[in-house]
Amino acid sequence: MAQRTKVVVTRQLIDEAQRLLDTNTDLEIVQWHSSNPCDRSWLLEHAKGATGVLVMLSDKVDEELLQAAGAQLKVIASFSVGTDHVDREALKKRNIRLGYTPTCLTDAVADLTVMLILMAQRRAGESMGKVLAGEWPQMPWHPLLMTGPQISRSTVGFLGFGRIGQATLKRLLPFGISRAIYLTSKPGEPVQEDHFGIIKEAAIPIEPAKNWEQLASESDIVVVGCALTPSTKHLVSTEFFSKMKKRAVIVNIARGPIIDTNALVEALAQEKIFGAGLDVIENEPNISADHPLLKQPRCVLVPHIGSATIETREQMATESVKNLLAGLKDEAMVNEVEL
Amino acid sequence: MAQRTKVVVTRQLIDEAQRLLDTNTDLEIVQWHSSNPCDRSWLLEHAKGATGVLVMLSDKVDEELLQAAGAQLKVIASFSVGTDHVDREALKKRNIRLGYTPTCLTDAVADLTVMLILMAQRRAGESMGKVLAGEWPQMPWHPLLMTGPQISRSTVGFLGFGRIGQATLKRLLPFGISRAIYLTSKPGEPVQEDHFGIIKEAAIPIEPAKNWEQLASESDIVVVGCALTPSTKHLVSTEFFSKMKKRAVIVNIARGPIIDTNALVEALAQEKIFGAGLDVIENEPNISADHPLLKQPRCVLVPHIGSATIETREQMATESVKNLLAGLKDEAMVNEVEL
């Protein structure tokens, strides 16, 4: 009898994805079944002899793991959008393929972006805090009590204007925004891809910004949705905030370090901007209760839940299994990283 | 010299509205200038001889006030959507006209409705609470961590389907919802008014529900947007929640007593529904920190901020001044209550 192909999976998968994996009775499936992240020592021990490994964002894929696995390893399937946890060079020199799951979370992240925009404008964190503290009975009504800027007639500025930015814009159109501008790695140039057909068809102007100064100064809402690179790290700085409108809000659903946290704290404390809504932050998840940003009532911070919908996570799990199986059979993956 | 017409205004108004009022140099304007609500005794004292009174929601307009003012009083202009604070019968028998400001807040309330739907689905209150408590570093990532239902492919059920409900639906369309149903005071009958042209044009079915049981059982999102009447009080009850889907959320942006609070607490505690987003609640604003609903992590409660945008409140203030002036001159108001 031929030896079965071994795969290691660092997590119990969501139902449909687990069933898809389990139908492959020709595979020897070694799986970490706890609800906690996989132990590194367990992974190194069991990787030996594996042809494929399905990993989470919390599992480092490096020389150590590849050596522990051995020369037969031919596919890493990562249940993630980013691949920062994977040493691409190490895979490339061994001709190991890398699958990932970047596309299916667009809707979930765009939904959360709209939520954070509205929460920043409408003071959701601040007003919920007052209710939770029992202060509502002592808030005498007056016409400007807990008011914030209205989204209608806003100019929305996108730092990065890929699939998620465009999906966000699509959702914002019926709120009555009046204009969108965007800054990409090619300032002043129109984007090539119109993912949802809105750029051509929208009834409002959608235009490239010449530079970050223009985007900061003309936007009522700034959406940070670009990749983190050396040139975008701390792109949103004290200078950026100083050019923003006093009634503007900023939302970050991309990567924490694009915004200089100290500059944001200062901008909020000095009322240079109206509010902020963050799904990501520098040094996450190591944010303690005494973090200075948490003392700013106009800042909403949620714990990186952009893609955290049941439907999206189910689809990511299923796609990661498909990528694993495709890698074993030398077939096309749903999404493969070019190494 | 003719005696100037006296008007009493129970609040300092927002800039533009105050300027509009002050241009009327032919008026004797007596105004309460504190940022706290107007003292009742001050109002009763100064109403004497007034031809018009501009009031806030916090000022009761009753027999006592009308008698204190005297027979020359011809207009009450209320800076409010509701007129529960006004004794309409007392006005009617004196032929006093009543202006109010109901129309300009549609956008602000519809925006907040979308915010509350997303917050209820995406566990915004619960996840912000964990971050604020410093728990983020101790939240090991796993695929279903902090996940909630996704809005795409949802059926959205509207209890009440007037201007605000329809404006909410208009905003939800690009989120990829698949169907809308609604219940009005005429169950099973299509609504007459298509305020934004979406009912005819939308690419998804938009249909009347036969009864509340159908609406409760088929909706992934329930939006409470109907008027409070004897027949809608506690319409959302234990029975209603027992018919809802386990992954459904409910949002109330209308009036608190439409939802039975005890039933909601029980539904959340027993996981009969996924979450709730409330702008209003029974007995508001007397909600203390130990209110049982505040102990439910999947409930988001904000302090009746539906119309609380700077733009909307400015427009309401301006419209209330216009109504006051129109009443003095026997002209048409922007919005007048038929008594």
Short mmCIF file of C-alpha atoms in Angstrom, two decimals, chain B residues 1-319:
data_model
loop_
_atom_site.label_atom_id
_atom_site.label_comp_id
_atom_site.label_asym_id
_atom_site.label_seq_id
_atom_site.Cartn_x
_atom_site.Cartn_y
_atom_site.Cartn_z
CA MET B 1 -44.84 104.48 18.36
CA ALA B 2 -46.61 101.16 18.03
CA GLN B 3 -45.82 98.58 20.67
CA ARG B 4 -43.47 95.91 19.38
CA THR B 5 -44.72 92.33 19.06
CA LYS B 6 -43.27 90.24 21.88
CA VAL B 7 -41.82 86.78 21.36
CA VAL B 8 -40.30 84.49 23.96
CA VAL B 9 -37.52 82.07 23.01
CA THR B 10 -36.52 79.41 25.54
CA ARG B 11 -32.98 78.89 24.31
CA GLN B 12 -29.96 80.58 22.76
CA LEU B 13 -30.22 79.43 19.14
CA ILE B 14 -27.53 78.09 16.84
CA ASP B 15 -25.75 80.88 14.92
CA GLU B 16 -27.66 81.07 11.66
CA ALA B 17 -31.04 80.68 13.37
CA GLN B 18 -30.19 83.33 15.96
CA ARG B 19 -29.16 85.75 13.21
CA LEU B 20 -32.42 85.10 11.34
CA LEU B 21 -34.35 85.87 14.53
CA ASP B 22 -32.31 88.97 15.37
CA THR B 23 -32.88 90.55 11.95
CA ASN B 24 -36.48 91.12 13.03
CA THR B 25 -35.86 94.42 14.76
CA ASP B 26 -39.60 95.05 14.89
CA LEU B 27 -39.87 92.27 17.52
CA GLU B 28 -39.35 92.47 21.26
CA ILE B 29 -37.32 89.30 21.76
CA VAL B 30 -37.18 87.90 25.30
CA GLN B 31 -34.76 85.01 25.40
CA TRP B 32 -33.42 82.46 27.90
CA HIS B 33 -29.67 82.50 27.36
CA SER B 34 -28.31 79.78 29.62
CA SER B 35 -27.12 76.48 28.18
CA ASN B 36 -29.40 74.68 30.64
CA PRO B 37 -33.09 74.15 29.88
CA CYS B 38 -35.32 77.13 30.52
CA ASP B 39 -36.68 77.53 34.07
CA ARG B 40 -40.40 76.96 34.16
CA SER B 41 -40.96 79.94 36.47
CA TRP B 42 -38.97 82.21 34.13
CA LEU B 43 -41.06 81.05 31.17
CA LEU B 44 -44.37 81.57 32.98
CA GLU B 45 -43.30 85.04 34.07
CA HIS B 46 -42.03 86.24 30.70
CA ALA B 47 -44.72 84.63 28.53
CA LYS B 48 -47.12 87.35 29.62
CA GLY B 49 -48.03 89.47 26.62
CA ALA B 50 -46.20 87.28 24.10
CA THR B 51 -47.61 86.77 20.61
CA GLY B 52 -45.29 83.90 19.84
CA VAL B 53 -43.24 81.41 21.87
CA LEU B 54 -40.40 79.28 20.49
CA VAL B 55 -39.99 76.22 22.71
CA MET B 56 -37.80 73.15 23.04
CA LEU B 57 -38.89 69.56 23.71
CA SER B 58 -38.17 70.16 27.39
CA ASP B 59 -40.73 72.99 27.70
CA LYS B 60 -44.27 71.92 28.50
CA VAL B 61 -46.90 73.85 26.56
CA ASP B 62 -50.11 73.50 28.58
CA GLU B 63 -53.10 75.42 29.97
CA GLU B 64 -50.88 77.02 32.61
CA LEU B 65 -48.48 78.47 30.06
CA LEU B 66 -51.23 79.59 27.69
CA GLN B 67 -53.09 81.37 30.49
CA ALA B 68 -49.88 83.00 31.68
CA ALA B 69 -49.26 84.29 28.14
CA GLY B 70 -52.70 85.72 27.57
CA ALA B 71 -55.25 85.95 24.76
CA GLN B 72 -52.92 87.63 22.23
CA LEU B 73 -50.79 84.47 21.87
CA LYS B 74 -51.10 83.17 18.30
CA VAL B 75 -48.16 80.84 17.63
CA ILE B 76 -46.10 78.15 19.32
CA ALA B 77 -43.00 77.16 17.33
CA SER B 78 -41.49 73.97 18.66
CA PHE B 79 -37.89 73.00 17.93
CA SER B 80 -38.77 69.29 17.79
CA VAL B 81 -40.04 66.42 15.73
CA GLY B 82 -42.48 65.13 18.30
CA THR B 83 -45.12 67.32 19.96
CA ASP B 84 -45.88 65.17 23.01
CA HIS B 85 -44.92 68.14 25.20
CA VAL B 86 -47.72 70.26 23.71
CA ASP B 87 -51.40 70.15 24.76
CA ARG B 88 -52.88 70.28 21.26
CA GLU B 89 -56.48 70.57 22.46
CA ALA B 90 -55.62 73.63 24.51
CA LEU B 91 -54.07 75.26 21.44
CA LYS B 92 -56.93 74.29 19.18
CA LYS B 93 -59.64 75.86 21.29
CA ARG B 94 -57.69 79.15 21.32
CA ASN B 95 -56.86 79.03 17.57
CA ILE B 96 -53.15 79.06 18.33
CA ARG B 97 -51.03 77.63 15.53
CA LEU B 98 -48.32 75.03 16.20
CA GLY B 99 -45.14 74.74 14.14
CA TYR B 100 -42.64 71.89 14.41
CA THR B 101 -39.56 70.56 12.59
CA PRO B 102 -40.11 66.97 11.53
CA THR B 103 -38.67 66.63 8.04
CA CYS B 104 -35.07 67.73 8.09
CA LEU B 105 -33.77 64.91 10.28
CA THR B 106 -34.39 62.00 7.94
CA ASP B 107 -30.77 61.74 6.81
CA ALA B 108 -29.32 62.01 10.31
CA VAL B 109 -31.59 59.28 11.69
CA ALA B 110 -31.14 56.97 8.71
CA ASP B 111 -27.35 57.33 9.06
CA LEU B 112 -27.56 56.38 12.74
CA THR B 113 -29.79 53.42 11.91
CA VAL B 114 -27.14 51.99 9.59
CA MET B 115 -24.52 52.61 12.27
CA LEU B 116 -26.55 50.71 14.88
CA ILE B 117 -27.22 47.78 12.50
CA LEU B 118 -23.52 47.40 11.82
CA MET B 119 -22.59 47.85 15.50
CA ALA B 120 -25.09 45.17 16.55
CA GLN B 121 -23.87 42.72 13.90
CA ARG B 122 -20.16 43.40 14.31
CA ARG B 123 -20.17 43.40 18.12
CA ALA B 124 -18.83 46.94 18.32
CA GLY B 125 -19.85 47.59 21.93
CA GLU B 126 -18.55 44.26 23.15
CA SER B 127 -15.21 44.52 21.33
CA MET B 128 -14.64 48.19 22.29
CA GLY B 129 -15.35 47.19 25.88
CA LYS B 130 -12.64 44.53 25.75
CA VAL B 131 -10.13 46.98 24.33
CA LEU B 132 -10.99 49.64 26.92
CA ALA B 133 -10.62 47.05 29.71
CA GLY B 134 -7.11 46.21 28.47
CA GLU B 135 -8.14 42.69 27.41
CA TRP B 136 -6.90 42.86 23.80
CA PRO B 137 -3.44 41.41 24.59
CA GLN B 138 -5.15 38.37 26.13
CA MET B 139 -7.43 37.61 23.19
CA PRO B 140 -5.68 34.80 21.28
CA TRP B 141 -6.66 34.91 17.62
CA HIS B 142 -8.90 32.18 16.33
CA PRO B 143 -11.04 32.09 13.18
CA LEU B 144 -14.34 32.90 14.89
CA LEU B 145 -13.00 35.44 17.40
CA MET B 146 -15.39 38.41 17.64
CA THR B 147 -17.21 37.38 14.48
CA GLY B 148 -20.75 38.42 13.74
CA PRO B 149 -23.19 37.98 10.88
CA GLN B 150 -22.45 39.75 7.62
CA ILE B 151 -24.98 42.19 6.22
CA SER B 152 -24.77 40.92 2.64
CA ARG B 153 -27.61 38.61 1.58
CA SER B 154 -29.70 39.74 4.59
CA THR B 155 -33.44 40.14 4.64
CA VAL B 156 -34.20 43.46 6.33
CA GLY B 157 -37.56 43.84 8.05
CA PHE B 158 -38.96 47.30 8.74
CA LEU B 159 -41.55 47.85 11.46
CA GLY B 160 -42.93 51.06 10.03
CA PHE B 161 -41.80 52.08 6.56
CA GLY B 162 -42.05 55.85 6.26
CA ARG B 163 -39.44 58.34 5.23
CA ILE B 164 -36.77 57.20 7.70
CA GLY B 165 -37.26 53.49 6.98
CA GLN B 166 -37.06 54.07 3.25
CA ALA B 167 -33.98 56.31 3.63
CA THR B 168 -32.36 53.50 5.64
CA LEU B 169 -33.18 50.94 2.97
CA LYS B 170 -31.72 53.21 0.29
CA ARG B 171 -28.42 53.23 2.22
CA LEU B 172 -28.45 49.45 2.75
CA LEU B 173 -28.84 48.49 -0.92
CA PRO B 174 -25.14 48.66 -1.87
CA PHE B 175 -24.26 46.51 1.15
CA GLY B 176 -25.71 43.63 -0.86
CA ILE B 177 -28.88 42.89 1.08
CA SER B 178 -31.15 40.49 -0.73
CA ARG B 179 -34.68 41.44 0.32
CA ALA B 180 -36.72 43.97 2.32
CA ILE B 181 -40.09 43.42 3.97
CA TYR B 182 -42.14 45.91 5.91
CA LEU B 183 -45.11 46.08 8.24
CA THR B 184 -47.24 49.20 8.43
CA SER B 185 -50.63 49.91 9.98
CA LYS B 186 -52.09 48.22 6.88
CA PRO B 187 -50.48 44.74 6.91
CA GLY B 188 -50.05 43.12 3.52
CA GLU B 189 -50.70 46.34 1.62
CA PRO B 190 -47.96 48.04 -0.41
CA VAL B 191 -46.98 51.49 0.91
CA GLN B 192 -48.35 54.41 -1.09
CA GLU B 193 -45.36 56.71 -0.83
CA ASP B 194 -42.04 55.85 -2.48
CA HIS B 195 -40.09 58.75 -0.99
CA PHE B 196 -36.80 58.13 -2.80
CA GLY B 197 -37.93 56.17 -5.86
CA ILE B 198 -36.22 53.02 -4.58
CA ILE B 199 -39.26 50.78 -4.15
CA LYS B 200 -39.99 50.76 -7.86
CA GLU B 201 -36.38 50.75 -8.98
CA ALA B 202 -34.50 48.46 -6.59
CA ALA B 203 -33.10 45.22 -7.94
CA ILE B 204 -34.27 43.27 -4.87
CA PRO B 205 -37.79 42.37 -3.71
CA ILE B 206 -39.35 44.98 -1.38
CA GLU B 207 -42.62 43.58 -0.07
CA PRO B 208 -45.28 44.14 2.59
CA ALA B 209 -45.34 41.55 5.37
CA LYS B 210 -48.64 39.93 6.26
CA ASN B 211 -48.14 40.26 10.00
CA TRP B 212 -45.50 40.74 12.68
CA GLU B 213 -44.93 37.00 12.94
CA GLN B 214 -43.75 36.89 9.34
CA LEU B 215 -41.56 39.93 9.80
CA ALA B 216 -39.96 38.52 12.96
CA SER B 217 -39.30 35.08 11.53
CA GLU B 218 -37.95 36.06 8.10
CA SER B 219 -35.74 39.04 8.96
CA ASP B 220 -31.99 38.96 9.58
CA ILE B 221 -32.22 42.61 10.62
CA VAL B 222 -35.31 44.16 12.24
CA VAL B 223 -35.53 47.97 12.11
CA VAL B 224 -38.09 49.47 14.51
CA GLY B 225 -39.14 52.74 12.89
CA CYS B 226 -42.86 53.06 13.56
CA ALA B 227 -44.79 55.58 15.65
CA LEU B 228 -45.59 54.73 19.27
CA THR B 229 -49.31 54.05 19.56
CA PRO B 230 -51.39 51.83 21.85
CA SER B 231 -51.11 49.08 19.22
CA THR B 232 -47.32 49.33 18.78
CA LYS B 233 -46.48 49.54 22.50
CA HIS B 234 -44.58 46.33 23.37
CA LEU B 235 -45.22 45.05 19.84
CA VAL B 236 -41.72 43.61 20.15
CA SER B 237 -42.33 41.17 22.96
CA THR B 238 -41.15 37.77 24.21
CA GLU B 239 -43.29 36.19 21.48
CA PHE B 240 -41.70 38.40 18.84
CA PHE B 241 -38.16 37.51 19.96
CA SER B 242 -39.02 33.81 20.09
CA LYS B 243 -39.83 33.94 16.37
CA MET B 244 -36.62 35.77 15.41
CA LYS B 245 -33.57 34.05 13.95
CA LYS B 246 -30.70 33.30 16.32
CA ARG B 247 -28.33 35.31 14.12
CA ALA B 248 -30.69 38.27 13.71
CA VAL B 249 -30.24 41.73 15.17
CA ILE B 250 -32.81 44.36 16.13
CA VAL B 251 -32.43 48.13 16.00
CA ASN B 252 -34.77 50.71 17.55
CA ILE B 253 -34.57 54.32 16.35
CA ALA B 254 -38.24 55.14 16.97
CA ARG B 255 -39.58 55.16 20.54
CA GLY B 256 -38.45 53.05 23.49
CA PRO B 257 -41.74 51.48 24.57
CA ILE B 258 -42.24 49.70 21.23
CA ILE B 259 -39.78 47.10 22.57
CA ASP B 260 -40.51 45.35 25.87
CA THR B 261 -37.19 45.89 27.65
CA ASN B 262 -37.49 42.84 29.89
CA ALA B 263 -38.17 40.67 26.87
CA LEU B 264 -35.11 42.10 25.12
CA VAL B 265 -32.87 41.43 28.11
CA GLU B 266 -34.13 37.85 28.20
CA ALA B 267 -33.72 37.37 24.44
CA LEU B 268 -30.11 38.54 24.62
CA ALA B 269 -29.27 36.58 27.77
CA GLN B 270 -30.73 33.39 26.30
CA GLU B 271 -29.14 34.02 22.88
CA LYS B 272 -32.50 33.97 21.12
CA ILE B 273 -31.12 36.80 18.96
CA PHE B 274 -27.59 37.88 18.09
CA GLY B 275 -27.61 41.52 19.18
CA ALA B 276 -29.39 44.83 19.51
CA GLY B 277 -28.70 48.47 18.70
CA LEU B 278 -30.84 51.07 20.45
CA ASP B 279 -31.10 54.83 20.18
CA VAL B 280 -34.16 54.83 22.44
CA ILE B 281 -35.36 52.83 25.43
CA GLU B 282 -38.30 52.75 27.82
CA ASN B 283 -37.96 55.27 30.66
CA GLU B 284 -35.12 57.17 29.02
CA PRO B 285 -33.17 59.13 30.12
CA ASN B 286 -33.49 57.48 33.53
CA ILE B 287 -31.13 54.64 32.75
CA SER B 288 -28.72 53.97 35.61
CA ALA B 289 -25.40 52.18 35.33
CA ASP B 290 -26.91 49.03 36.83
CA HIS B 291 -29.72 48.76 34.26
CA PRO B 292 -29.97 45.07 33.27
CA LEU B 293 -29.69 45.87 29.55
CA LEU B 294 -26.29 47.48 30.08
CA LYS B 295 -25.01 44.14 31.36
CA GLN B 296 -25.73 42.51 27.99
CA PRO B 297 -22.51 42.75 25.94
CA ARG B 298 -24.37 42.34 22.65
CA CYS B 299 -26.54 45.38 23.27
CA VAL B 300 -25.46 48.82 22.08
CA LEU B 301 -27.33 51.76 23.62
CA VAL B 302 -26.74 55.39 22.64
CA PRO B 303 -28.57 58.31 24.29
CA HIS B 304 -31.23 59.28 21.72
CA ILE B 305 -28.84 60.94 19.29
CA GLY B 306 -30.75 60.07 16.10
CA SER B 307 -31.04 63.64 14.90
CA ALA B 308 -27.87 64.83 16.62
CA THR B 309 -25.86 66.18 13.74
CA ILE B 310 -24.67 69.75 13.66
CA GLU B 311 -26.22 70.29 10.22
CA THR B 312 -29.62 68.88 11.19
CA ARG B 313 -29.86 70.78 14.44
CA GLU B 314 -28.92 74.01 12.63
CA GLN B 315 -31.65 73.35 10.11
CA MET B 316 -34.19 72.51 12.82
CA ALA B 317 -33.35 75.76 14.61
CA THR B 318 -33.69 77.79 11.45
CA GLU B 319 -36.99 76.12 10.58
#
